[in-house]
CSV table of C-alpha atoms and ligand atoms in Angstrom, one decimal:
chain,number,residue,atom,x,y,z
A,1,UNK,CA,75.9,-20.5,-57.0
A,2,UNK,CA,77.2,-16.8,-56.5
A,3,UNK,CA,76.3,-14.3,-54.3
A,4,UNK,CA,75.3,-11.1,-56.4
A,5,UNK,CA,75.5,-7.6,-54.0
A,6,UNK,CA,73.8,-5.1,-56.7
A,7,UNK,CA,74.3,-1.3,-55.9
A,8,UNK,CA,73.4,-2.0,-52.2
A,9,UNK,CA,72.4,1.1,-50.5
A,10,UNK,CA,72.0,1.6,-46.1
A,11,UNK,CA,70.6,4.8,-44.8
A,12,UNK,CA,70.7,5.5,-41.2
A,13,UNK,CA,69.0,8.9,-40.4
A,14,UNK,CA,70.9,11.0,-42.4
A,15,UNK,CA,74.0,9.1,-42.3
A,16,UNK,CA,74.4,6.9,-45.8
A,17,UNK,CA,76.7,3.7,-43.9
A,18,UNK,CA,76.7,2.0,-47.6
A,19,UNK,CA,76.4,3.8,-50.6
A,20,UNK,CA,75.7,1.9,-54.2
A,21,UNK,CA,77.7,-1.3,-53.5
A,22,UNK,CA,78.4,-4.0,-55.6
A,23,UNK,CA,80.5,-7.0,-55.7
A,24,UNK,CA,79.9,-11.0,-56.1
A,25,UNK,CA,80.9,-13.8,-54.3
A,26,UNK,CA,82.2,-16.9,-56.9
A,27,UNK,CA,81.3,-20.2,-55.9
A,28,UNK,CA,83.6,-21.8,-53.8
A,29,UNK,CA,86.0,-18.7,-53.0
A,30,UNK,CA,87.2,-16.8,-50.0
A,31,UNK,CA,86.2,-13.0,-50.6
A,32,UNK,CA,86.9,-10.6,-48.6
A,33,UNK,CA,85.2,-7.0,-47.9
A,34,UNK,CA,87.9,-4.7,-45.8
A,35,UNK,CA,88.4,-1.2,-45.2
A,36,UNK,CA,89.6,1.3,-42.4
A,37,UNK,CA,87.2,2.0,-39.3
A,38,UNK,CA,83.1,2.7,-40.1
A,39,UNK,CA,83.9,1.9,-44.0
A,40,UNK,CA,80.6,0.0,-43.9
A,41,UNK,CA,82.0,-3.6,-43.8
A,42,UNK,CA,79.8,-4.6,-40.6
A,43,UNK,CA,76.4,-2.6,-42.2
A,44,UNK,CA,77.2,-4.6,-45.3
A,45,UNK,CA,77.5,-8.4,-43.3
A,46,UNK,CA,74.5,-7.4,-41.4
A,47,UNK,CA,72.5,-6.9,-44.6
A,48,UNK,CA,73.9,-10.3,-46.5
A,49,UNK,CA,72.7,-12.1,-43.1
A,50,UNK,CA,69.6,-9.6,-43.1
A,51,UNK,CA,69.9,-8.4,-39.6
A,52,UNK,CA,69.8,-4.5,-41.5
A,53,UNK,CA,67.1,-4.3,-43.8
A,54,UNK,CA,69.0,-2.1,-47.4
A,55,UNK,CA,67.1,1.1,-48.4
A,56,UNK,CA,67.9,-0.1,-51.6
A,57,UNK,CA,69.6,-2.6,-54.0
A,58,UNK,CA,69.5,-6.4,-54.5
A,59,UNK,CA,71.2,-9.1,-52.7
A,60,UNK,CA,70.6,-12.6,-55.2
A,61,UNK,CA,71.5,-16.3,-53.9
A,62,UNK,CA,70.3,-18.5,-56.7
A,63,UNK,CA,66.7,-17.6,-57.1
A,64,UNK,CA,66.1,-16.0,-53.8
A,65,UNK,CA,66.3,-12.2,-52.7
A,66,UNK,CA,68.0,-11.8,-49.4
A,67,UNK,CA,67.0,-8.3,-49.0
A,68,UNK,CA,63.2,-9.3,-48.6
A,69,UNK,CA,63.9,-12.3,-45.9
A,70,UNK,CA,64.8,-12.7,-42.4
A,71,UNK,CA,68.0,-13.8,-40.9
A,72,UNK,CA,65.9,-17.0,-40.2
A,73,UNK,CA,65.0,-17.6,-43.9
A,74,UNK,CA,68.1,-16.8,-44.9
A,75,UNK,CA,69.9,-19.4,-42.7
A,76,UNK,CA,67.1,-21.7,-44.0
A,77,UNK,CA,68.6,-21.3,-47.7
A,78,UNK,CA,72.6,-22.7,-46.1
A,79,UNK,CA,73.7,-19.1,-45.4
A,80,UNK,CA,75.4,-19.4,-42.0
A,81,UNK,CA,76.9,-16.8,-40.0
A,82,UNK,CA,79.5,-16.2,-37.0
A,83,UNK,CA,79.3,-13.1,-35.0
A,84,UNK,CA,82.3,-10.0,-34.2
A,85,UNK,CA,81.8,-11.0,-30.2
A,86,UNK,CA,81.5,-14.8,-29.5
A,87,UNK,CA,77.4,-15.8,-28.9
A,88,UNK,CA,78.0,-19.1,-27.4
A,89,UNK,CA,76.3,-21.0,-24.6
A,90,UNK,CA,79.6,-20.5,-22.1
A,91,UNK,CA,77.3,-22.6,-19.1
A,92,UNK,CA,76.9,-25.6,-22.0
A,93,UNK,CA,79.5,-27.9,-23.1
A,94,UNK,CA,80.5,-27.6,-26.8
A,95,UNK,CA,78.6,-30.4,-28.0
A,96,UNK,CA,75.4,-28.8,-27.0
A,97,UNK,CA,76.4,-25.7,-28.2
A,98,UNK,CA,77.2,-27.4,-31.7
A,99,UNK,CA,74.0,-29.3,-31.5
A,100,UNK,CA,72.0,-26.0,-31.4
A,101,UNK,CA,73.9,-25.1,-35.0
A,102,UNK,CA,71.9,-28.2,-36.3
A,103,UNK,CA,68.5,-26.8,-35.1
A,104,UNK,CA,67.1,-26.0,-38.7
A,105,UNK,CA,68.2,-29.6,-39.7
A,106,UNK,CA,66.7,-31.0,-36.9
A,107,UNK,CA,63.1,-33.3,-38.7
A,108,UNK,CA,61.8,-34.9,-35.4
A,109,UNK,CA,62.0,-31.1,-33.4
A,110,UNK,CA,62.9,-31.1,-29.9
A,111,UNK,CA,59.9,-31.4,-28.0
A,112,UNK,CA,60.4,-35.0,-29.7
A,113,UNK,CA,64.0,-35.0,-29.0
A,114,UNK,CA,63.1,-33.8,-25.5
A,115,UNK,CA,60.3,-36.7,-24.5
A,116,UNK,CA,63.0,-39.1,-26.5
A,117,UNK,CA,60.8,-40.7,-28.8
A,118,UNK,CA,62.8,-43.4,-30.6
A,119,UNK,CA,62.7,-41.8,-34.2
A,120,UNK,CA,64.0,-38.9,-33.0
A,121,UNK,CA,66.7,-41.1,-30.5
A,122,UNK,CA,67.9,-42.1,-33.9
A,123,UNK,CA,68.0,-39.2,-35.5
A,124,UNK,CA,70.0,-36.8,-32.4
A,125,UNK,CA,72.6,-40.2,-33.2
A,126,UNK,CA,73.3,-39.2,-36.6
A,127,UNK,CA,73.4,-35.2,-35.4
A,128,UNK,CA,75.6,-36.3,-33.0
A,129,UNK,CA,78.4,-38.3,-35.7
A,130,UNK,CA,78.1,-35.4,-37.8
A,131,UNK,CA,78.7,-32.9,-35.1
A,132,UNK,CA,81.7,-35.0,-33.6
A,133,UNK,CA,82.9,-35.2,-37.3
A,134,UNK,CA,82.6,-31.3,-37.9
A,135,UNK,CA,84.9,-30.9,-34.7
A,136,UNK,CA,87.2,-33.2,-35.4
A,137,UNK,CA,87.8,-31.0,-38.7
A,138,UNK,CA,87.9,-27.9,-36.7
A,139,UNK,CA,90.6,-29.3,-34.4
A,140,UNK,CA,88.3,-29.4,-31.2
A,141,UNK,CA,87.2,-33.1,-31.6
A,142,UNK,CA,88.7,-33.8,-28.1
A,143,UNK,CA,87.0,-31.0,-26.3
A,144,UNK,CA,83.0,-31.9,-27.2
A,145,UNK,CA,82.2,-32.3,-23.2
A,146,UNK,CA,84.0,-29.4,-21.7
A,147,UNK,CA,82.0,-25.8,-21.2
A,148,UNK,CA,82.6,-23.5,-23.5
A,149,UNK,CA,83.4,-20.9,-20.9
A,150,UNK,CA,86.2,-23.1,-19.8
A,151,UNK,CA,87.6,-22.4,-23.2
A,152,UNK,CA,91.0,-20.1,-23.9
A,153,UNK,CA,89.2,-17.4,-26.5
A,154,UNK,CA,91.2,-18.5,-29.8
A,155,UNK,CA,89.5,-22.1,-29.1
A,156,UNK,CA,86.1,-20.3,-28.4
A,157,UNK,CA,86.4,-18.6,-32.1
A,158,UNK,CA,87.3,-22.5,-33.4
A,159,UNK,CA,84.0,-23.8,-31.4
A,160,UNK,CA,81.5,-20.5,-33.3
A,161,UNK,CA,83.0,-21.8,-36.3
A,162,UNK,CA,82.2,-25.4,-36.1
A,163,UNK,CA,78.6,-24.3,-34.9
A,164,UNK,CA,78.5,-22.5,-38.2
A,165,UNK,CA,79.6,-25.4,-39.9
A,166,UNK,CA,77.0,-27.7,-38.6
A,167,UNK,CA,73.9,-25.9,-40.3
A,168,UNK,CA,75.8,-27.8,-43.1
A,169,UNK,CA,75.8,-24.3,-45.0
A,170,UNK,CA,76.7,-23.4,-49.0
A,171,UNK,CA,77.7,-19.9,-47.8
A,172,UNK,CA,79.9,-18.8,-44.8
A,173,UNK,CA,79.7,-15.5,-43.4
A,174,UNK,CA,82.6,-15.0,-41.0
A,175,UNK,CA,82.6,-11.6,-39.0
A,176,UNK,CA,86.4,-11.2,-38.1
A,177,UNK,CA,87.4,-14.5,-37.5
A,178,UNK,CA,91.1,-13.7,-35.9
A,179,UNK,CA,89.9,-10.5,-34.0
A,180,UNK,CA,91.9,-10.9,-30.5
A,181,UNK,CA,94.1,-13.5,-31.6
A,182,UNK,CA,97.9,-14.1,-31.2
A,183,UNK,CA,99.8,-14.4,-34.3
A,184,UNK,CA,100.1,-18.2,-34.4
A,185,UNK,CA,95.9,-18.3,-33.8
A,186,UNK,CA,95.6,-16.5,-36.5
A,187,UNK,CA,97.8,-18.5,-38.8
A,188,UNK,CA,96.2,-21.3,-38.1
A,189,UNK,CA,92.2,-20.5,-38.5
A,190,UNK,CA,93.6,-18.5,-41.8
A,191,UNK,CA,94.6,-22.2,-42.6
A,192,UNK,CA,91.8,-23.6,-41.4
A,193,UNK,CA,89.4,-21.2,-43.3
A,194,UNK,CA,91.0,-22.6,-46.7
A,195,UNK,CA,90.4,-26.1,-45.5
A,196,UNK,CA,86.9,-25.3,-45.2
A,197,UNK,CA,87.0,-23.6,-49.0
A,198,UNK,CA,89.0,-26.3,-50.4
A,199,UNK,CA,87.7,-29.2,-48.6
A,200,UNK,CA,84.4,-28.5,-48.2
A,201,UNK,CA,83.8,-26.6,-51.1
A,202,UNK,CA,81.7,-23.7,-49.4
A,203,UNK,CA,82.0,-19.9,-50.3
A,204,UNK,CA,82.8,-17.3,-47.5
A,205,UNK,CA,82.4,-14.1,-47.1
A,206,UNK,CA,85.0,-12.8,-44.3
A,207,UNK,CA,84.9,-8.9,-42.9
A,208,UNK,CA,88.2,-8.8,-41.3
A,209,UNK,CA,90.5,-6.4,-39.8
A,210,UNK,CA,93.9,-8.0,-40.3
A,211,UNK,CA,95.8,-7.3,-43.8
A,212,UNK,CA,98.1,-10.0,-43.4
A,213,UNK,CA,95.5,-12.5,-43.2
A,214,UNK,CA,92.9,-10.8,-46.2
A,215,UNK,CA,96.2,-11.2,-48.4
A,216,UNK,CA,97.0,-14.7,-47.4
A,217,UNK,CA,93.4,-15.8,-47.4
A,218,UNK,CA,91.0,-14.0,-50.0
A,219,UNK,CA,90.4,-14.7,-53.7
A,220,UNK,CA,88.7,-11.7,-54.1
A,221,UNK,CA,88.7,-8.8,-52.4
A,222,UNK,CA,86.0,-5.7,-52.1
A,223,UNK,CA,87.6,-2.7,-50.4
A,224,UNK,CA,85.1,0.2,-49.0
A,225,UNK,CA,85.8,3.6,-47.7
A,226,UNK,CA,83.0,5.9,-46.5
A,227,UNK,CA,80.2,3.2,-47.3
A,228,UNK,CA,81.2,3.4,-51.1
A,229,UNK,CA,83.1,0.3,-53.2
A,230,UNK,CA,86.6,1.8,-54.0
A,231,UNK,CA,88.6,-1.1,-55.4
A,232,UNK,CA,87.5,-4.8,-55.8
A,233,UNK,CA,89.7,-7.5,-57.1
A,234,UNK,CA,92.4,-10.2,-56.9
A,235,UNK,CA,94.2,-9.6,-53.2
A,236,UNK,CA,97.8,-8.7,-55.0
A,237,UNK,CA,96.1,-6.0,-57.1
A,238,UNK,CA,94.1,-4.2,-54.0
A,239,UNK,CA,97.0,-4.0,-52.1
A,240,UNK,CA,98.9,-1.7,-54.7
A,241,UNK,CA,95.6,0.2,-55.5
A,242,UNK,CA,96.6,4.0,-55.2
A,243,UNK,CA,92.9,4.8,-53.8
A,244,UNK,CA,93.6,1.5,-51.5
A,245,UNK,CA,96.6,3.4,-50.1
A,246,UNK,CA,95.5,6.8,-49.3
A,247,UNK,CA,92.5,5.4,-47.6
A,248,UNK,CA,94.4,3.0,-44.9
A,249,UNK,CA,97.1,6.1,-44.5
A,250,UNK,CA,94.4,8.6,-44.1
A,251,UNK,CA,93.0,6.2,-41.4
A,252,UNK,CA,96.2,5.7,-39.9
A,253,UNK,CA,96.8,9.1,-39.5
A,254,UNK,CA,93.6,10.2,-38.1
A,255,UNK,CA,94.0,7.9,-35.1
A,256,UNK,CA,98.0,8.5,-34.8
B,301,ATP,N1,72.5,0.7,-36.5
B,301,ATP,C1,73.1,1.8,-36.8
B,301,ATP,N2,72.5,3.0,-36.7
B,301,ATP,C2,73.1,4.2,-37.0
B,301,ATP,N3,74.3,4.2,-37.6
B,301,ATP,C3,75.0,3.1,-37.8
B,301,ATP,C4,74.4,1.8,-37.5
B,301,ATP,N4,75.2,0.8,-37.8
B,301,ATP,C5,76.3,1.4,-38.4
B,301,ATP,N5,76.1,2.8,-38.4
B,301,ATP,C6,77.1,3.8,-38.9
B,301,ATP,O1,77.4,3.4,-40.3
B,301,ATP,C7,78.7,3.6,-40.6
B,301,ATP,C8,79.4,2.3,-41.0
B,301,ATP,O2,79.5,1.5,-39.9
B,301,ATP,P1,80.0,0.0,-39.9
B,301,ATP,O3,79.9,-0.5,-38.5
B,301,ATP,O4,79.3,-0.7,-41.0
B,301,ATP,O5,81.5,0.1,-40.4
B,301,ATP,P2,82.7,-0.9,-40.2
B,301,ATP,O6,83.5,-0.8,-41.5
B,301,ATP,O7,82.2,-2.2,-39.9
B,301,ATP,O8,83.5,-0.3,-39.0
B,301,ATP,P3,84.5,-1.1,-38.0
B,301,ATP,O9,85.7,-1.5,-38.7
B,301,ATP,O10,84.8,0.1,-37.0
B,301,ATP,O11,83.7,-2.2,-37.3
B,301,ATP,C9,79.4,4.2,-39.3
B,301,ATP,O12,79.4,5.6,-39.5
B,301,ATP,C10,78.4,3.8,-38.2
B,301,ATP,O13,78.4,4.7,-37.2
């Protein structure tokens, strides 16, 4: 089902970080929301994954309004979310790390899990095929016992998506998922992001930095400037957008 942003509005004393967005998220697409430093693209994420609260305007998934629920409602409904800096266990090894992403799926709870009571033995069994299946997919099937801390910081941003992965969601929200990488890292999470699209068949929402990736990656794209929608639309077409132009250059040239 899409994701329907309806003149979204974010007011921080005085200072208006969004102002009147709109934009929707197809079913089983990659779209992407971009635009130069304080544009509004993190205000915006933190409002889909309700972390901000919006002055005004309507966020739909299916039935449900996002703007009147918590982040742990809204994860509840299969919208999962990774973070800009990595929040990962770095003392646990992956596996536990991934098991945590299961937590809302988890029936027996684990103060059952914890005094191993045999239907929920069975059930941390299947979490545990599904979790070892989910990395495998990611590419870190091999790497379930090591601490994440041990981890080189592309892999790290491969283990936070997997966790994502795990809530078994319909809707992806990935906060700049090549953000410190090398250009090889970030070909291949690009690739791996339309493996979760195609493969998978879950929508995602990306905020990212990196115009090299939105244009490889996206279906859609939302551009912002100032906290206000200033183009929206097929990757190809933003790019050439006049208004798309002058804001990156003006950004360019304010921190040359
Ligand atoms: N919690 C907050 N309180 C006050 N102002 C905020 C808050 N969060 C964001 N802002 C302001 O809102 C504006 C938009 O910021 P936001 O972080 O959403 O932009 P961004 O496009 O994500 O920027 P960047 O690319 O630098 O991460 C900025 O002027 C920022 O200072």
């Amino acid at each position: 089902m899409p994701l329907e942003v309806r003149d979204v509005t974010v007011r921080f004393a005085g200072l208006t970080a969004l102002d009147g967005v709109s934009f929707t998220v197809a079913p089983g697409t990659v779209h992407a929301v971009i635009g130069p430093n304080g544009a509004g693209k993190s205000t915006c994420f933190n409002v889909l994954s309700g972390v901000y609260r919006a002055t005004s305007g309507s966020v739909r998934y299916g039935d449900a309004e996002l703007t009147a629920l918590t982040p742990h409602r809204i994860a509840a409904l299969g919208v999962a979310r990774t973070f800009q800096n990595i929040a990962l266990s770095r003392h646990l090894p992956v596996v536990d790390n991934l098991m945590l992403g299961r937590h809302r799926l988890t029936k027996a709870g684990f103060v059952a899990a914890g005094l191993r009571l045999p239907a929920a033995r069975g059930e941390a069994v299947r979490h545990r095929a599904r979790v070892a299946e989910i990395a495998e997919f990611v590419g870190i099937g091999g790497l379930l016992a090591t601490p994440v801390g041990l981890l080189p910081y592309g892999v790290q941003k491969r283990v936070e998506l997997a966790r994502a992965l795990c809530m078994e969601p319909r809707l992806l929200l990935l906060d700049e998922p090549v953000a410190g990488m090398n250009g090889g890292e970030r070909a291949e999470i690009a690739e791996l992001i339309t493996a979760v699209r195609d493969s998978l068949g879950i929508s995602i929402v990306l905020v990212e930095h990196d115009m090299g990736v939105v244009m490889r990656l996206a279906d859609q794209v939302t551009v912002l400037d100032f906290g206000r929608r200033i183009a929206d639309g097929p990757p190809a077409e933003v790019q050439g957008d006049p208004q798309v132009i002058r804001a990156y250059l003006g950004a360019s040239e304010e921190s040359a």
